[in-house]
XYZ file of C-alpha atoms in Angstrom:
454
model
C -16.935 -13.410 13.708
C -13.949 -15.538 13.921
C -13.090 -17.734 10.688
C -11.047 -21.486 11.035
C -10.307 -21.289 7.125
C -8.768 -25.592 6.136
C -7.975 -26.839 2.771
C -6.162 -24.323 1.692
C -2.722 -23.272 0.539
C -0.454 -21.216 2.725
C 1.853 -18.840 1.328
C 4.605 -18.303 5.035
C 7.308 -16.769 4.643
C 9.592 -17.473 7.874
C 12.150 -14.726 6.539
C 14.460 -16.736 5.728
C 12.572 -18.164 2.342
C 8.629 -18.247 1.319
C 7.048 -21.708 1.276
C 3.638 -22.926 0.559
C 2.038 -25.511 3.155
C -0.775 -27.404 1.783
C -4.229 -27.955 3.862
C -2.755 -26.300 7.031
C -5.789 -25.159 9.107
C -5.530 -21.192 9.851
C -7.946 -19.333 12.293
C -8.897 -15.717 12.705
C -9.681 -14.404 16.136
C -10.374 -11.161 16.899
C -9.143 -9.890 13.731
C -5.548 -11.452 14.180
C -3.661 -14.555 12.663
C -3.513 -18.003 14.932
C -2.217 -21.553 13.841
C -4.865 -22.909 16.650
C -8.421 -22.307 17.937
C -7.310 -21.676 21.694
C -6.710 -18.192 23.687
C -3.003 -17.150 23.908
C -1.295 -19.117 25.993
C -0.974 -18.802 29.606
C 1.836 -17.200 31.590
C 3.058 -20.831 32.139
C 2.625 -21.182 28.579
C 0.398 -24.340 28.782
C -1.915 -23.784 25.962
C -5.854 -23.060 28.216
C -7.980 -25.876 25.942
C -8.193 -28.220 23.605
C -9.506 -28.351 20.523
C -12.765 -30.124 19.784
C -14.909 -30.278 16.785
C -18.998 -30.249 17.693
C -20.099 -29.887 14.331
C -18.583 -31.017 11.293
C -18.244 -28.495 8.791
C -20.034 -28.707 5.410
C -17.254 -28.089 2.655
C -19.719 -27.166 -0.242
C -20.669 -23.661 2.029
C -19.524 -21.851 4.929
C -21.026 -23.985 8.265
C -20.219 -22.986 12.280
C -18.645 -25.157 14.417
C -17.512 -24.795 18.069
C -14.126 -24.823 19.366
C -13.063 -24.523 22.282
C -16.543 -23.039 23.177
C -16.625 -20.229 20.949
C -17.934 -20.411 17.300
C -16.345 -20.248 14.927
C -17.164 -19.906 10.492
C -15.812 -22.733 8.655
C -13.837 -20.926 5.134
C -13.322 -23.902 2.646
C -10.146 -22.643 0.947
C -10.000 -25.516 -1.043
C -8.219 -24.724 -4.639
C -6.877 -20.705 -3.271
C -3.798 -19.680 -2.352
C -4.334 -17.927 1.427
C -1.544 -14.931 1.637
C -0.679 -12.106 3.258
C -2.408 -8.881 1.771
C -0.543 -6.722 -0.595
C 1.102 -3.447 0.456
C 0.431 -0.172 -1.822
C 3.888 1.794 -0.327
C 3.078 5.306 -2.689
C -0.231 6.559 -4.019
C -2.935 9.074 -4.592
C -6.215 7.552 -4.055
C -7.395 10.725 -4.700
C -6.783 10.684 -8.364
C -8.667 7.763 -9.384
C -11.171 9.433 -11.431
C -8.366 11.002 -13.234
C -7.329 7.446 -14.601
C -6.036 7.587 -18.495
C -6.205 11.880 -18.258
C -2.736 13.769 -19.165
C -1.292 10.829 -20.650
C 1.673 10.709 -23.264
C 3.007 14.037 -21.816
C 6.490 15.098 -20.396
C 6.354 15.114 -16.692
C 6.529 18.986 -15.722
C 3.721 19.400 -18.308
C 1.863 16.533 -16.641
C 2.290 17.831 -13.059
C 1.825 21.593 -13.512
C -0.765 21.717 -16.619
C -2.553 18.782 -16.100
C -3.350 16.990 -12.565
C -2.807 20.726 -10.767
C -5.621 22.246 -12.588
C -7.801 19.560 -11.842
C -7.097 19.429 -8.262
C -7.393 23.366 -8.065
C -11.196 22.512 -9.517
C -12.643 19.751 -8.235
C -14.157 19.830 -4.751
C -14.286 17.284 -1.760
C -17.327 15.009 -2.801
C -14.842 14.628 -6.080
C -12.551 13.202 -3.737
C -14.405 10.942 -1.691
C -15.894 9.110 -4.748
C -12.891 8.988 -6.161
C -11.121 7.188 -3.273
C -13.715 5.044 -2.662
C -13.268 4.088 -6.593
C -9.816 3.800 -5.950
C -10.167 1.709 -2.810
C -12.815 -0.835 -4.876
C -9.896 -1.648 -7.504
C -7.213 -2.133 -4.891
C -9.697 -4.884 -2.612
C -10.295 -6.452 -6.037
C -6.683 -7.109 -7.341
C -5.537 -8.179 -3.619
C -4.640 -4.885 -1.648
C -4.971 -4.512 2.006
C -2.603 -1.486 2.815
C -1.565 1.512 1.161
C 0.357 4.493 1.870
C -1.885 7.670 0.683
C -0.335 11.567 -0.263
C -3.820 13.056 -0.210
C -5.285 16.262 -0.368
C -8.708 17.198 0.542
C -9.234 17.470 4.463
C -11.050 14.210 6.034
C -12.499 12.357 2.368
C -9.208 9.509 2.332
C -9.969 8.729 6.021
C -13.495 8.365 5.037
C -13.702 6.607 2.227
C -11.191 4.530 3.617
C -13.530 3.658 7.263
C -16.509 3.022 5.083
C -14.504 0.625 2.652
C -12.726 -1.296 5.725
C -9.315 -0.506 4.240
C -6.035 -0.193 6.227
C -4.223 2.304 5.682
C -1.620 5.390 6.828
C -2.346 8.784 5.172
C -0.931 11.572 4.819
C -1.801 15.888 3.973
C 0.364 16.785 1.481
C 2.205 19.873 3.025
C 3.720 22.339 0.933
C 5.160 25.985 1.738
C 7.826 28.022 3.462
C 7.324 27.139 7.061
C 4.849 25.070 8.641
C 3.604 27.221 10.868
C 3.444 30.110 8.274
C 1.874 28.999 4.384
C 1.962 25.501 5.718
C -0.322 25.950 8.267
C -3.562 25.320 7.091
C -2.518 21.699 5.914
C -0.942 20.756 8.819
C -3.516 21.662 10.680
C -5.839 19.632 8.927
C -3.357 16.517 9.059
C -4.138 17.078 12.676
C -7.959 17.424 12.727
C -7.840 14.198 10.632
C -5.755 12.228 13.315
C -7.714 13.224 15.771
C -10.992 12.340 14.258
C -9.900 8.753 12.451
C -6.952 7.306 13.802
C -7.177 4.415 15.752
C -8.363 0.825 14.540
C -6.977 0.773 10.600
C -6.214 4.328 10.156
C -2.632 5.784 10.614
C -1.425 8.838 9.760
C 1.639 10.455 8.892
C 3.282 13.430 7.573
C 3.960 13.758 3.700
C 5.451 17.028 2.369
C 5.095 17.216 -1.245
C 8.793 17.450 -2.399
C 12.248 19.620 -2.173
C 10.540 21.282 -4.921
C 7.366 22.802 -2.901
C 8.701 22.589 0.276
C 11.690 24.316 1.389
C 14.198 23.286 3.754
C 12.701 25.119 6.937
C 9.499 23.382 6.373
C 10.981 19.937 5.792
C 13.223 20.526 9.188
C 10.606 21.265 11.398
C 8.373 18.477 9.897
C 11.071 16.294 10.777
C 11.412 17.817 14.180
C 7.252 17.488 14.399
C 7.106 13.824 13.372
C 10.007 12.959 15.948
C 7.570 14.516 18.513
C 4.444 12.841 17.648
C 6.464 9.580 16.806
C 4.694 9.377 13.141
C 5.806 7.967 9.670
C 7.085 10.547 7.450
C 7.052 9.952 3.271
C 8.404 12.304 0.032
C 8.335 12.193 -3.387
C 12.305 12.482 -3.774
C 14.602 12.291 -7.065
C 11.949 11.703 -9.217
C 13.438 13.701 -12.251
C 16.726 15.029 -13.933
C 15.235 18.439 -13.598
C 14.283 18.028 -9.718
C 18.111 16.787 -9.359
C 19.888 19.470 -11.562
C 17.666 22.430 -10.029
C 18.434 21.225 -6.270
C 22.199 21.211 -7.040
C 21.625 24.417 -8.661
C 19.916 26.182 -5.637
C 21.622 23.851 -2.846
C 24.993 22.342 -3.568
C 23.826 19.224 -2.880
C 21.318 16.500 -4.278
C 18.280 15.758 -2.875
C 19.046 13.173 -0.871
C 22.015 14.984 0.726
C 19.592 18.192 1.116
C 17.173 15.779 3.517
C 19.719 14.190 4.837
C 21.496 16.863 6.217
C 18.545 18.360 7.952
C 17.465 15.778 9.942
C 15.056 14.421 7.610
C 16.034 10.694 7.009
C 15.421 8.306 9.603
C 14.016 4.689 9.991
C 10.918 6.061 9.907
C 11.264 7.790 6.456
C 9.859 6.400 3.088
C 11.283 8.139 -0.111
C 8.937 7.416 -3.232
C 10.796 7.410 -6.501
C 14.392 7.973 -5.996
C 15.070 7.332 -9.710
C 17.745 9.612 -9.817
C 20.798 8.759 -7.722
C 24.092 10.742 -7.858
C 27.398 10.096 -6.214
C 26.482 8.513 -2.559
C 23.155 9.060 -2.501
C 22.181 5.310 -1.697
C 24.734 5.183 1.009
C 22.951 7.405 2.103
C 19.885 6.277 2.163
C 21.060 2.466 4.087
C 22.582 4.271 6.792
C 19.814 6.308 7.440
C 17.744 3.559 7.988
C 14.987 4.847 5.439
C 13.225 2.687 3.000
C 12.489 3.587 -0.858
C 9.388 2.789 -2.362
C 10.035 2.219 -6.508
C 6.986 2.978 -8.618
C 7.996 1.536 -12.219
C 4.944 2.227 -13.786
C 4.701 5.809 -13.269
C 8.490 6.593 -13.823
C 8.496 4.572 -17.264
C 5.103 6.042 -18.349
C 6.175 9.726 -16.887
C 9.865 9.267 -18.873
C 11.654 9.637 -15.779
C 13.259 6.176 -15.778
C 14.069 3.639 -13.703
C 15.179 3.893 -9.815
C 18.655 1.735 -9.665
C 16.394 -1.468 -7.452
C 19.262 -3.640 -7.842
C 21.626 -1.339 -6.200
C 19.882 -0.539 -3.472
C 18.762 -4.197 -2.646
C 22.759 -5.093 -2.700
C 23.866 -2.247 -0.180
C 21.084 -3.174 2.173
C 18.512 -0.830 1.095
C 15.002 -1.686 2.489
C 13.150 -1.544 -0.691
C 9.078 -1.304 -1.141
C 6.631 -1.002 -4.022
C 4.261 1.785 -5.045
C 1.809 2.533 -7.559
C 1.488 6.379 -7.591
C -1.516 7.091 -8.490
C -3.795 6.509 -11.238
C -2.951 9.621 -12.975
C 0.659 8.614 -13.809
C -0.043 4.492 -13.706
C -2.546 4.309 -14.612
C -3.677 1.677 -12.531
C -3.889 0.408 -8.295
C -2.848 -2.774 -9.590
C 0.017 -4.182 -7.437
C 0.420 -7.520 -9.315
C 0.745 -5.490 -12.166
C 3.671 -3.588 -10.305
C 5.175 -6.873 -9.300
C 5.274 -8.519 -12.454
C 7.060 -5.159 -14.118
C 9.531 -4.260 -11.388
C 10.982 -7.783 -11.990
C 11.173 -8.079 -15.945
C 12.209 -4.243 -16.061
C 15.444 -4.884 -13.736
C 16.340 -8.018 -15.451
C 16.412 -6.109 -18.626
C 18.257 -2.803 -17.498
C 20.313 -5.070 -16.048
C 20.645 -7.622 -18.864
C 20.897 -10.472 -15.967
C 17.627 -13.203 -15.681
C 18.446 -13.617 -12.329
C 18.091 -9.811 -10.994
C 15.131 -9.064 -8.742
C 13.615 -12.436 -8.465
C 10.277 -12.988 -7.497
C 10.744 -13.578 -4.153
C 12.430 -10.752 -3.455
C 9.496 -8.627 -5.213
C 7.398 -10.521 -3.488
C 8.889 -9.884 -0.401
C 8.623 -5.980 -1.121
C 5.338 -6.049 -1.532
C 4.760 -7.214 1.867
C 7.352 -7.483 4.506
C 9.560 -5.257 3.300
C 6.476 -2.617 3.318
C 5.461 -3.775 7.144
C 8.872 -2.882 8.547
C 8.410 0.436 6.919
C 5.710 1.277 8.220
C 7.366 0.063 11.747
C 4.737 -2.943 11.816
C 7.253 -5.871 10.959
C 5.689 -9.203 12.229
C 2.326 -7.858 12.734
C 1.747 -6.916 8.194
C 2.826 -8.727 5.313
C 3.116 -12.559 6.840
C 0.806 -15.151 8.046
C 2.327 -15.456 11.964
C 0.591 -15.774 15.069
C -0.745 -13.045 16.352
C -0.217 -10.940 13.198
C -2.961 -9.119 11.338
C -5.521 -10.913 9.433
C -5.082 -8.841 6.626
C -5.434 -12.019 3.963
C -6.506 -12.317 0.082
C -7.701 -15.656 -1.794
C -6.428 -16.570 -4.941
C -8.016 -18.530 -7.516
C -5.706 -21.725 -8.701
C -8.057 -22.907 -10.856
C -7.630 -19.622 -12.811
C -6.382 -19.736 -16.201
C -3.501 -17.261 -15.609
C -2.201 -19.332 -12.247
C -2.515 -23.109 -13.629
C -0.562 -25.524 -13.664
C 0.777 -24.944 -10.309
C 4.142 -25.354 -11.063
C 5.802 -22.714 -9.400
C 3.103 -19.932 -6.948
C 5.662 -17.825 -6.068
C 6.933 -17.614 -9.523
C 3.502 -16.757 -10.967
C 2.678 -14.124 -8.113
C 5.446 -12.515 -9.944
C 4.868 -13.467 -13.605
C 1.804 -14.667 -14.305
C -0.773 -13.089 -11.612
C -2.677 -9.682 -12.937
C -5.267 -9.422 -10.245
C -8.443 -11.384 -11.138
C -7.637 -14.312 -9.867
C -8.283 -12.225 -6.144
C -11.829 -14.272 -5.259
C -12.099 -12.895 -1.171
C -10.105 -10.104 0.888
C -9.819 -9.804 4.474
C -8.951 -6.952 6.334
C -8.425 -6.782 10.002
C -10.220 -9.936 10.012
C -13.673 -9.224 8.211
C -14.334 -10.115 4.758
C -14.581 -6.764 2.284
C -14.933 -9.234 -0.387
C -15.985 -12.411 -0.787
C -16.146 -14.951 -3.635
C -15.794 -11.369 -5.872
C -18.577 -9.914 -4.352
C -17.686 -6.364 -2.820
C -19.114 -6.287 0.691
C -18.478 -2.653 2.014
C -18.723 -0.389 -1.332
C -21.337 0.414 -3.758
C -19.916 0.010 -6.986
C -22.782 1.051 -8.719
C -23.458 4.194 -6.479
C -19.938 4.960 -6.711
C -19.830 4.561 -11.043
C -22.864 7.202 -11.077
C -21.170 9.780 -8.962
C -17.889 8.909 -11.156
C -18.947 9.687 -14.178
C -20.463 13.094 -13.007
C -17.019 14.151 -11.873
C -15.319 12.948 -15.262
C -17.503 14.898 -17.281
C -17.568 17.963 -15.083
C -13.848 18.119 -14.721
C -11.903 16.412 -17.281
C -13.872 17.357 -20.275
């Protein structure tokens, strides 16, 4: 179905600075973003029709009209705010049933005594549920995309097909050599790209860390990736200990380590990087990577805070992430937004660090170029992807509307997210979940949580 969606608010940001437009008509075609009902122009770029309401539209309900031949579903957006769809840069879908286990512990004890056991017990079913749990909370608080470290073979893929989610995924590979203990995993990486990519589903390759991987792995991973032209993402500088061990073993800090085997490239995301030493963010810029802060997980984990500001100011292409649910403890990227912003300004005792258009900003465009999609994710441009959410601004937490982009920031927590679109079709509609089973999914939830976590 295509959608002409009028009375709303746009949120457009041009790239040079985010403004709204009020009652601007917006159409969906084929699952992509257009400012008009017609086909793409010509080669003589004379736009091929015009425009011509049959039917008027009935603003109390959705009502089809034709336009320019075709029909089209009339969206009355009147009182939302129409934006681009959030971007979830670093998580573990996985984990969702894990939500509010191994809290109030110090990381290493988290990691290696907590989640590990769990994931060395529960089986694939576990994981599918849990994604599709995990998927269900990120439609309802407004995101479209996210970046996934997974590991059970083919159950993020498809949880992820069934719930109409887009997304780029990743095995997490840990080992020796890749084509020694690695094996196995990348294997499977493989198995799943052939099987689900295409349409939504990306993949990518994500070796655990510097910590489980060692430096022959990560180089030939590097060397793969280049081959298969595919995204690459780490968990990097998360800790003091990861930092002090790798200059220990290495000479060099964790960033130096990856950069001096090939590792970093434009097509690299590092999640974390809380702990910086000498030049590491230099870097970083000149490699092109991006970073992908997750303040909620390195606050709760006691790991700190990654230095945002700095890397913004050399150039830095920062994104935002929410780890997963077992370190968050939420999918909640508003959440994220809102912290990222009023942790900075208080590290860096200035009101006007990290404002909220630049956090914003990394929680969509900065995300698309990432993930090499810039112009196509994260905007409302022709042609781009109609990956939209509507937001209630007759909610509580949004009104008055005296500043939207401000209260994205500030004020927004996630329920004021009435419809998602992904790729062009609805997953959710006036709150309604169209493609998952909440109820199915709670029963096979709470099975898990009682057979694994207590």
């Amino acid at each position: 179905m295509n959608y002409k969606i009028i009375n709303g608010t746009l949120l457009v940001d041009d790239g040079v600075s985010v403004t709204l437009k009020k009652g601007e008509e917006l159409y969906v075609r084929d699952g992509r973003i257009s400012f008009s009902p017609c086909s793409p122009p010509q080669e003589n770029g004379e736009e091929p029709c015009e425009a011509v309401d049959v039917r008027k539209p009935v603003l109390s309900g959705a009502a089809e009209i034709i336009e320019n031949g075709e029909p089209w579903e009339v969206v009355d957006a009147r009182n939302r705010l129409v934006m681009p769809g959030l971007i979830n840069m670093h998580t573990h879908v996985y984990m969702t049933f894990m939500r509010s286990y191994a809290d109030d512990v110090p990381f290493m004890d988290w990691l290696f005594k907590g989640v590990m056991p769990v994931e060395d017990r529960m089986d694939a079913e576990t994981a599918y549920w849990s994604n599709l749990l995990g998927f269900a909370e990120m439609i309802r608080t407004g995101t479209t995309c996210f970046y996934d470290m997974h590991m059970f073979c083919g159950q993020s893929p498809r949880a992820a097909a069934e719930a109409g989610m887009r997304g780029v995924i990743g095995r997490s590979v840990v080992g020796e050599d890749l084509y020694g203990d690695g094996l196995s995993r990348f294997e499977e990486m493989m198995r799943e790209k052939e099987e689900f990519a295409g349409g939504l589903l990306r993949f990518a390759f994500t070796p655990h860390a510097i910590y489980t991987c060692s430096p022959k792995l990560l180089g030939q991973v590097a060397e793969m990736a280049q081959e298969l032209s595919l995204l690459k993402q780490i968990h990097l500088s998360e800790s003091v200990t990861e930092v002090e061990d790798c200059l220990k073993k290495y000479g060099v800090t964790p960033v130096r380590l990856l950069h001096d085997i090939g590792f970093l490239d434009e097509k690299t995301s590092l999640a974390h990087c809380v702990q910086m030493r000498g030049g590491d963010i230099d870097l970083i810029r000149e490699s092109g990577a991006a970073v992908v802060t997750n303040p909620a997980s390195n606050a709760k984990l006691g790991n700190g805070f990654a230095p945002v500001g700095d890397f913004m100011r050399s150039g830095v292409n920062v994104c935002i992430g929410t780890d997963g649910t077992a370190s968050n403890n939420t999918l909640n990227m508003f959440r994220e937004m809102g912290l990222l912003s009023l942790i900075h300004k208080g590290v860096e005792r200035d009101p006007s660090a990290l404002p909220a258009e630049a956090v914003l900003r990394a929680a969509t465009v900065n995300a698309a170029k990432a993930l090499q999609m810039e112009g196509r994710l994260g905007v409302l441009r022709e042609g781009a992807e109609a990956d939209l959410i509507f937001l209630d601004l007759d909610e509580v937490s949004l009104f008055p509307d005296n500043n939207l982009v401000s209260s994205l920031c500030y004020c927004a927590n996630g329920s004021e997210v009435s419809s998602v679109m992904i790729g062009g079709r609805f997953v959710m509609r006036e709150r309604e979940m169209l493609t998952i089973d909440l109820e199915k999914v709670r029963f096979h939830i709470r099975k898990a949580a009682e057979k694994y976590l207590r």
